[in-house]
Short mmCIF file of C-alpha atoms in Angstrom, two decimals:
data_model
loop_
_atom_site.label_atom_id
_atom_site.label_comp_id
_atom_site.label_asym_id
_atom_site.label_seq_id
_atom_site.Cartn_x
_atom_site.Cartn_y
_atom_site.Cartn_z
CA MET A 1 0.00 0.00 0.00
CA LYS A 2 2.86 2.39 0.79
CA LYS A 3 4.51 1.74 -2.57
CA LEU A 4 1.19 2.16 -4.39
CA PHE A 5 0.50 5.42 -2.56
CA LEU A 6 3.98 6.73 -3.36
CA LEU A 7 3.60 5.73 -7.02
CA THR A 8 0.26 7.56 -7.17
CA ILE A 9 1.85 10.72 -5.76
CA LEU A 10 4.71 10.52 -8.26
CA LEU A 11 2.34 10.08 -11.21
CA SER A 12 0.07 12.93 -10.08
CA LEU A 13 3.02 15.26 -9.56
CA THR A 14 4.41 14.29 -12.96
CA PHE A 15 1.09 15.08 -14.65
CA ILE A 16 0.90 18.41 -12.82
CA VAL A 17 4.40 19.37 -13.95
CA LYS A 18 3.68 18.41 -17.55
CA ALA A 19 0.34 20.18 -17.59
CA GLN A 20 1.63 23.41 -16.15
CA SER A 21 5.07 24.81 -15.44
CA PHE A 22 3.86 27.05 -12.61
CA LEU A 23 5.48 25.90 -9.36
CA SER A 24 5.20 27.17 -5.82
CA LEU A 25 7.62 26.57 -2.98
CA ASP A 26 5.44 23.82 -1.50
CA SER A 27 5.12 22.01 -4.84
CA CYS A 28 8.90 22.19 -5.33
CA ARG A 29 9.40 20.68 -1.88
CA ALA A 30 6.90 17.92 -2.58
CA LEU A 31 8.53 17.07 -5.92
CA ALA A 32 12.00 17.08 -4.38
CA LEU A 33 10.95 14.79 -1.53
CA ALA A 34 9.14 12.40 -3.89
CA ASN A 35 11.92 12.15 -6.48
CA ASN A 36 15.03 12.16 -4.30
CA LYS A 37 16.81 8.80 -4.71
CA ASP A 38 18.60 9.00 -1.36
CA LEU A 39 15.30 9.44 0.45
CA LEU A 40 13.82 6.45 -1.37
CA ILE A 41 16.82 4.37 -0.36
CA SER A 42 16.63 5.52 3.26
CA ASN A 43 12.90 4.69 3.29
CA GLU A 44 13.72 1.14 2.21
CA LYS A 45 16.35 1.01 4.96
CA ILE A 46 13.61 1.86 7.46
CA ASN A 47 11.52 -1.05 6.16
CA ALA A 48 14.52 -3.38 6.34
CA ALA A 49 15.27 -2.32 9.92
CA HIS A 50 11.61 -2.79 10.86
CA TYR A 51 11.50 -6.36 9.57
CA GLN A 52 14.88 -7.07 11.14
CA HIS A 53 13.40 -6.00 14.49
CA LYS A 54 10.43 -8.31 13.96
CA ALA A 55 12.76 -11.17 13.02
CA THR A 56 14.84 -10.63 16.17
CA PHE A 57 11.73 -10.80 18.35
CA THR A 58 11.18 -14.39 17.20
CA ASN A 59 14.20 -15.44 19.27
CA TYR A 60 11.89 -15.33 22.30
CA LEU A 61 9.69 -18.01 20.71
CA PRO A 62 10.37 -21.76 20.53
CA SER A 63 12.00 -23.16 17.44
CA PHE A 64 11.18 -26.38 15.65
CA SER A 65 13.61 -28.47 13.64
CA ALA A 66 13.25 -31.77 11.82
CA THR A 67 16.03 -34.01 10.51
CA GLY A 68 16.00 -37.25 8.57
CA THR A 69 18.66 -39.63 7.27
CA TYR A 70 18.78 -42.68 5.02
CA MET A 71 21.67 -45.12 4.60
CA ARG A 72 21.95 -47.89 2.04
CA ASN A 73 24.41 -50.74 2.84
CA GLN A 74 25.57 -53.12 0.17
CA LYS A 75 25.81 -56.03 2.64
CA GLU A 76 23.74 -56.87 5.68
CA PHE A 77 25.33 -56.74 9.11
CA SER A 78 24.86 -60.15 10.79
CA LEU A 79 25.34 -61.25 14.42
CA LEU A 80 26.05 -64.84 13.28
CA ASN A 81 28.51 -66.15 10.78
CA ASN A 82 27.60 -68.67 8.08
CA ASP A 83 28.78 -71.70 10.13
CA GLN A 84 26.68 -70.65 13.12
CA LYS A 85 23.67 -70.13 10.90
CA ALA A 86 24.10 -73.58 9.34
CA ALA A 87 24.53 -75.19 12.77
CA LEU A 88 21.40 -73.59 14.16
CA SER A 89 19.33 -74.34 11.05
CA GLY A 90 20.32 -78.05 11.26
CA LEU A 91 20.09 -78.28 15.03
CA GLY A 92 17.70 -81.26 14.95
CA THR A 93 19.80 -83.10 12.38
CA ASN A 94 22.97 -82.54 14.43
CA LEU A 95 21.19 -83.97 17.48
CA ALA A 96 19.96 -87.08 15.60
CA GLY A 97 22.66 -89.37 17.13
CA PRO A 98 21.99 -88.45 20.78
CA LEU A 99 18.26 -88.68 20.12
CA GLN A 100 18.60 -92.22 18.73
CA GLN A 101 20.60 -93.27 21.81
CA ALA A 102 17.92 -91.80 24.04
CA ALA A 103 15.23 -93.58 22.00
CA GLY A 104 17.08 -96.94 22.40
CA ILE A 105 17.24 -96.53 26.15
CA ILE A 106 13.53 -95.65 26.30
CA ALA A 107 12.69 -98.72 24.16
CA GLN A 108 14.55 -101.01 26.55
CA LEU A 109 12.78 -99.51 29.55
CA HIS A 110 9.33 -99.46 27.91
CA PRO A 111 9.01 -102.13 25.21
CA GLU A 112 5.30 -101.43 24.80
CA ILE A 113 6.04 -98.00 23.14
CA ALA A 114 9.05 -99.13 21.13
CA SER A 115 7.09 -98.90 17.90
CA GLN A 116 6.28 -95.23 18.47
CA ILE A 117 9.84 -94.13 19.21
CA PRO A 118 11.03 -93.64 15.55
CA ALA A 119 8.11 -91.31 14.81
CA LEU A 120 8.83 -89.36 18.00
CA GLY A 121 12.50 -89.02 17.03
CA ALA A 122 11.58 -87.65 13.62
CA SER A 123 9.21 -85.12 15.20
CA LEU A 124 11.88 -83.96 17.65
CA THR A 125 14.42 -83.58 14.85
CA SER A 126 12.00 -81.48 12.81
CA ALA A 127 11.08 -79.39 15.88
CA PHE A 128 14.73 -78.64 16.69
CA ASN A 129 15.43 -77.72 13.08
CA GLU A 130 12.48 -75.28 13.06
CA ALA A 131 13.55 -73.80 16.39
CA GLY A 132 17.11 -73.24 15.07
CA SER A 133 15.83 -71.63 11.87
CA SER A 134 13.53 -69.36 13.90
CA LEU A 135 16.47 -68.30 16.06
CA VAL A 136 18.54 -67.48 12.95
CA ASP A 137 15.68 -65.38 11.56
CA ALA A 138 15.22 -63.63 14.91
CA LEU A 139 18.90 -62.60 15.02
CA ARG A 140 18.78 -61.13 11.51
CA THR A 141 19.44 -57.33 11.53
CA ASP A 142 18.48 -56.35 7.94
CA THR A 143 20.66 -53.21 7.93
CA ARG A 144 20.77 -52.76 4.17
CA ASN A 145 18.15 -49.94 4.32
CA VAL A 146 18.43 -47.76 7.42
CA TYR A 147 16.07 -44.83 8.16
CA ALA A 148 16.28 -42.34 11.03
CA GLY A 149 14.39 -39.14 11.88
CA ALA A 150 14.02 -36.60 14.69
CA ILE A 151 11.80 -33.60 15.51
CA THR A 152 13.26 -31.11 18.00
CA LEU A 153 11.54 -28.30 19.90
CA THR A 154 13.88 -25.74 21.54
CA GLN A 155 12.66 -23.04 23.93
CA PRO A 156 15.30 -20.60 25.22
CA LEU A 157 14.96 -19.90 28.94
CA TYR A 158 18.05 -17.86 29.76
CA MET A 159 20.70 -16.83 27.25
CA GLY A 160 22.64 -14.36 29.40
CA GLY A 161 20.57 -11.40 28.19
CA LYS A 162 21.71 -11.85 24.60
CA ILE A 163 18.21 -12.08 23.10
CA ARG A 164 17.02 -8.98 24.96
CA ALA A 165 20.12 -7.05 23.88
CA TYR A 166 19.69 -8.02 20.21
CA ASN A 167 16.03 -6.99 20.36
CA LYS A 168 16.99 -3.56 21.72
CA ILE A 169 19.75 -3.17 19.13
CA THR A 170 17.35 -3.76 16.24
CA LYS A 171 14.82 -1.39 17.83
CA TYR A 172 17.43 1.35 18.11
CA ALA A 173 18.60 0.59 14.56
CA GLU A 174 15.05 1.14 13.27
CA GLU A 175 14.84 4.48 15.11
CA LEU A 176 18.28 5.41 13.78
CA ALA A 177 17.15 4.73 10.20
CA GLN A 178 14.12 6.95 10.79
CA GLN A 179 16.26 9.76 12.17
CA GLN A 180 18.64 9.53 9.22
CA HIS A 181 15.65 9.66 6.88
CA GLN A 182 14.37 12.70 8.73
CA GLY A 183 17.77 14.38 8.45
CA GLY A 184 17.86 13.64 4.74
CA MET A 185 14.43 15.19 4.30
CA GLN A 186 15.58 18.36 6.07
CA GLU A 187 18.64 18.58 3.83
CA VAL A 188 16.54 18.12 0.70
CA ILE A 189 14.07 20.79 1.82
CA MET A 190 16.91 23.17 2.65
CA SER A 191 18.56 22.59 -0.75
CA THR A 192 15.24 23.05 -2.53
CA ASP A 193 14.48 26.28 -0.67
CA GLN A 194 17.95 27.58 -1.41
CA ALA A 195 17.62 26.80 -5.13
CA TYR A 196 14.08 28.24 -5.22
CA TRP A 197 15.00 31.56 -3.67
CA GLN A 198 18.19 31.66 -5.73
CA VAL A 199 16.01 31.64 -8.84
CA ILE A 200 13.80 34.37 -7.36
CA SER A 201 16.89 36.43 -6.53
CA LEU A 202 18.31 36.09 -10.03
CA VAL A 203 14.94 36.95 -11.59
CA ASN A 204 14.91 40.22 -9.67
CA LYS A 205 18.57 40.84 -10.50
CA LYS A 206 17.71 40.29 -14.15
CA LYS A 207 14.94 42.88 -13.90
CA LEU A 208 17.37 45.29 -12.27
CA ALA A 209 20.04 44.61 -14.91
CA GLU A 210 17.52 45.11 -17.72
CA GLY A 211 16.34 48.40 -16.20
CA TYR A 212 19.93 49.56 -15.73
CA LEU A 213 20.80 48.61 -19.32
CA LYS A 214 17.72 50.40 -20.62
CA LEU A 215 18.70 53.50 -18.66
CA LEU A 216 22.25 53.42 -20.07
CA GLN A 217 20.97 52.90 -23.59
CA GLN A 218 18.72 55.95 -23.21
CA LEU A 219 21.68 57.88 -21.80
CA ASP A 220 23.82 56.77 -24.75
CA SER A 221 21.16 58.01 -27.15
CA ASP A 222 21.01 61.35 -25.32
CA VAL A 223 24.80 61.72 -25.34
CA GLU A 224 24.90 61.03 -29.07
CA LYS A 225 22.43 63.84 -29.59
CA MET A 226 24.47 66.11 -27.30
CA ILE A 227 27.64 65.27 -29.26
CA ALA A 228 25.83 66.15 -32.48
CA GLU A 229 24.87 69.50 -30.98
CA GLY A 230 28.41 70.08 -29.66
CA VAL A 231 27.40 70.04 -26.01
CA ALA A 232 29.29 66.81 -25.16
CA THR A 233 32.55 65.34 -26.38
CA LYS A 234 33.24 61.99 -28.04
CA ALA A 235 35.09 60.92 -24.87
CA ASP A 236 31.83 61.24 -22.97
CA GLY A 237 30.12 59.09 -25.56
CA LEU A 238 32.81 56.42 -25.33
CA SER A 239 32.54 56.37 -21.54
CA VAL A 240 28.80 55.81 -21.78
CA ARG A 241 29.25 53.06 -24.37
CA VAL A 242 31.71 51.30 -22.04
CA LYS A 243 29.08 51.37 -19.31
CA VAL A 244 26.52 50.01 -21.78
CA ASN A 245 28.83 47.14 -22.70
CA GLU A 246 29.42 46.36 -19.02
CA ALA A 247 25.68 46.40 -18.37
CA GLU A 248 25.08 44.03 -21.32
CA MET A 249 27.80 41.71 -19.99
CA THR A 250 26.24 41.80 -16.51
CA LEU A 251 22.83 41.02 -17.98
CA THR A 252 24.31 38.06 -19.89
CA LYS A 253 25.89 36.74 -16.68
CA VAL A 254 22.59 37.09 -14.82
CA GLU A 255 20.71 35.29 -17.61
CA ASP A 256 23.25 32.45 -17.62
CA GLY A 257 23.11 32.19 -13.84
CA LEU A 258 19.32 32.18 -13.95
CA SER A 259 19.32 29.37 -16.50
CA LEU A 260 21.70 27.32 -14.36
CA ALA A 261 19.65 28.03 -11.23
CA ARG A 262 16.47 26.87 -12.97
CA MET A 263 18.24 23.71 -14.13
CA LEU A 264 19.42 23.04 -10.57
CA LEU A 265 15.89 23.46 -9.26
CA CYS A 266 14.58 21.13 -11.96
CA GLN A 267 17.20 18.57 -11.02
CA LEU A 268 16.23 18.71 -7.35
CA CYS A 269 12.54 18.41 -8.24
CA GLY A 270 13.09 15.51 -10.64
CA ILE A 271 11.97 17.50 -13.68
CA ASP A 272 13.59 17.49 -17.10
CA LEU A 273 16.37 20.10 -17.13
CA SER A 274 15.08 21.67 -20.33
CA SER A 275 11.54 22.10 -19.00
CA PRO A 276 10.45 25.76 -18.82
CA ILE A 277 9.24 26.53 -15.32
CA THR A 278 7.73 29.62 -13.74
CA LEU A 279 7.85 30.14 -10.00
CA ALA A 280 4.99 31.60 -8.02
CA ASP A 281 7.12 34.29 -6.37
CA GLU A 282 8.86 35.59 -9.49
CA ASN A 283 6.47 38.54 -9.87
CA MET A 284 6.35 39.38 -6.19
CA GLU A 285 7.24 43.01 -5.71
CA ASP A 286 8.07 42.99 -2.00
CA ILE A 287 9.42 39.75 -0.56
CA PRO A 288 8.56 39.55 3.17
CA LEU A 289 11.56 39.21 5.43
CA LEU A 290 11.31 37.11 8.58
CA THR A 291 12.62 38.74 11.72
CA PRO A 292 14.90 36.25 13.51
CA GLU A 293 14.14 35.56 17.12
CA THR A 294 16.80 36.78 19.49
CA HIS A 295 15.85 34.35 22.29
CA PHE A 296 15.41 30.62 21.81
CA ASP A 297 15.84 27.48 23.89
CA MET A 298 19.08 25.66 23.03
CA SER A 299 17.88 22.40 24.60
CA THR A 300 14.85 22.40 22.29
CA ALA A 301 17.08 23.13 19.31
CA TYR A 302 19.39 20.23 20.18
CA ALA A 303 16.46 17.89 20.81
CA ASN A 304 15.03 18.62 17.35
CA ARG A 305 18.26 17.92 15.51
CA PRO A 306 18.22 14.41 13.96
CA GLU A 307 22.03 14.29 14.05
CA ILE A 308 22.05 14.60 17.85
CA ARG A 309 19.35 11.95 18.18
CA SER A 310 21.26 9.67 15.81
CA LEU A 311 24.37 9.93 17.97
CA GLU A 312 22.32 9.12 21.07
CA LEU A 313 20.86 6.04 19.38
CA ALA A 314 24.33 4.94 18.23
CA THR A 315 25.51 5.21 21.85
CA GLN A 316 22.62 3.02 23.00
CA ILE A 317 23.43 0.46 20.30
CA TYR A 318 27.06 0.15 21.44
CA LYS A 319 25.94 -0.21 25.05
CA GLN A 320 23.78 -3.16 24.05
CA LYS A 321 26.70 -4.64 22.11
CA ILE A 322 28.58 -4.66 25.42
CA ASN A 323 25.73 -6.72 26.89
CA VAL A 324 25.94 -9.14 23.97
CA THR A 325 29.66 -9.65 24.58
CA ARG A 326 29.03 -10.12 28.32
CA ALA A 327 26.37 -12.74 27.56
CA GLU A 328 29.00 -14.89 25.83
CA HIS A 329 30.57 -15.54 29.26
CA LEU A 330 27.27 -16.39 31.00
CA PRO A 331 25.45 -19.74 31.00
CA SER A 332 22.70 -20.49 28.50
CA ILE A 333 19.61 -22.51 29.41
CA ALA A 334 17.14 -23.79 26.86
#
């Protein structure tokens, strides 16, 4: 919205200048403030400092972070070697001999179940083989594809005053940018006023030079007539002509200075240097003079100077930088 508003002002002022070349002191100030590149840059610095202050305030708030990793292994890490795997998978088969001896002893002690012992031995062998295979599968790691992830929430509790100091630094920096912008505006207004009244001064000097030249030209004509009548000498005529030439030279200097002064004012206002402009006070007969006050409050004058305020803000910034350095030696709790 600010950029759109500024663009609207620039376009309206441009149309006004193109439509009419009649400018007042206030319109010259407005054009100079709207078209000055340094002021536009300083305005963007204010916006940057403002958002920097807002970004610094977020250090008071908790921060979230998420990390994730993936690792692909060509071979699988195993807790058992191949021989151990084979031994466990064939556990029942490896125990076939001891099982047959145990079956023979049972058959001697209980002849009535001797016919069932071979089937029981086969079942035990199969059961031990399955148990060994299950144990091998249970000890398998499968580390060929490894995934890991973490979500972290961090809330600072005490950082030695560093966060508070940074927040104050950015706040003072924003105020400093505003004061520098204000100082730039005052300089632009002062330069514009100086160029404006310089044009008015040269316009009146031009009128004076033209009147003086007209007077000398009339005097030269009168002297020529007096020389023709024998009342004046040729030396008198030459003296008058010298004065006429000096007056013409003075008028030329004033016209050149007036052209340069108008070009300077156009440059400050952001207008084309070749644009013909007419100022509102050019035809003013009596320019009012302001009577300076003999008594004024120096403290008020110092307080209104943006340079003094800028130095005070710079002092506050360096004091907070001391606190930041001190915080490096204090504990941090989060």
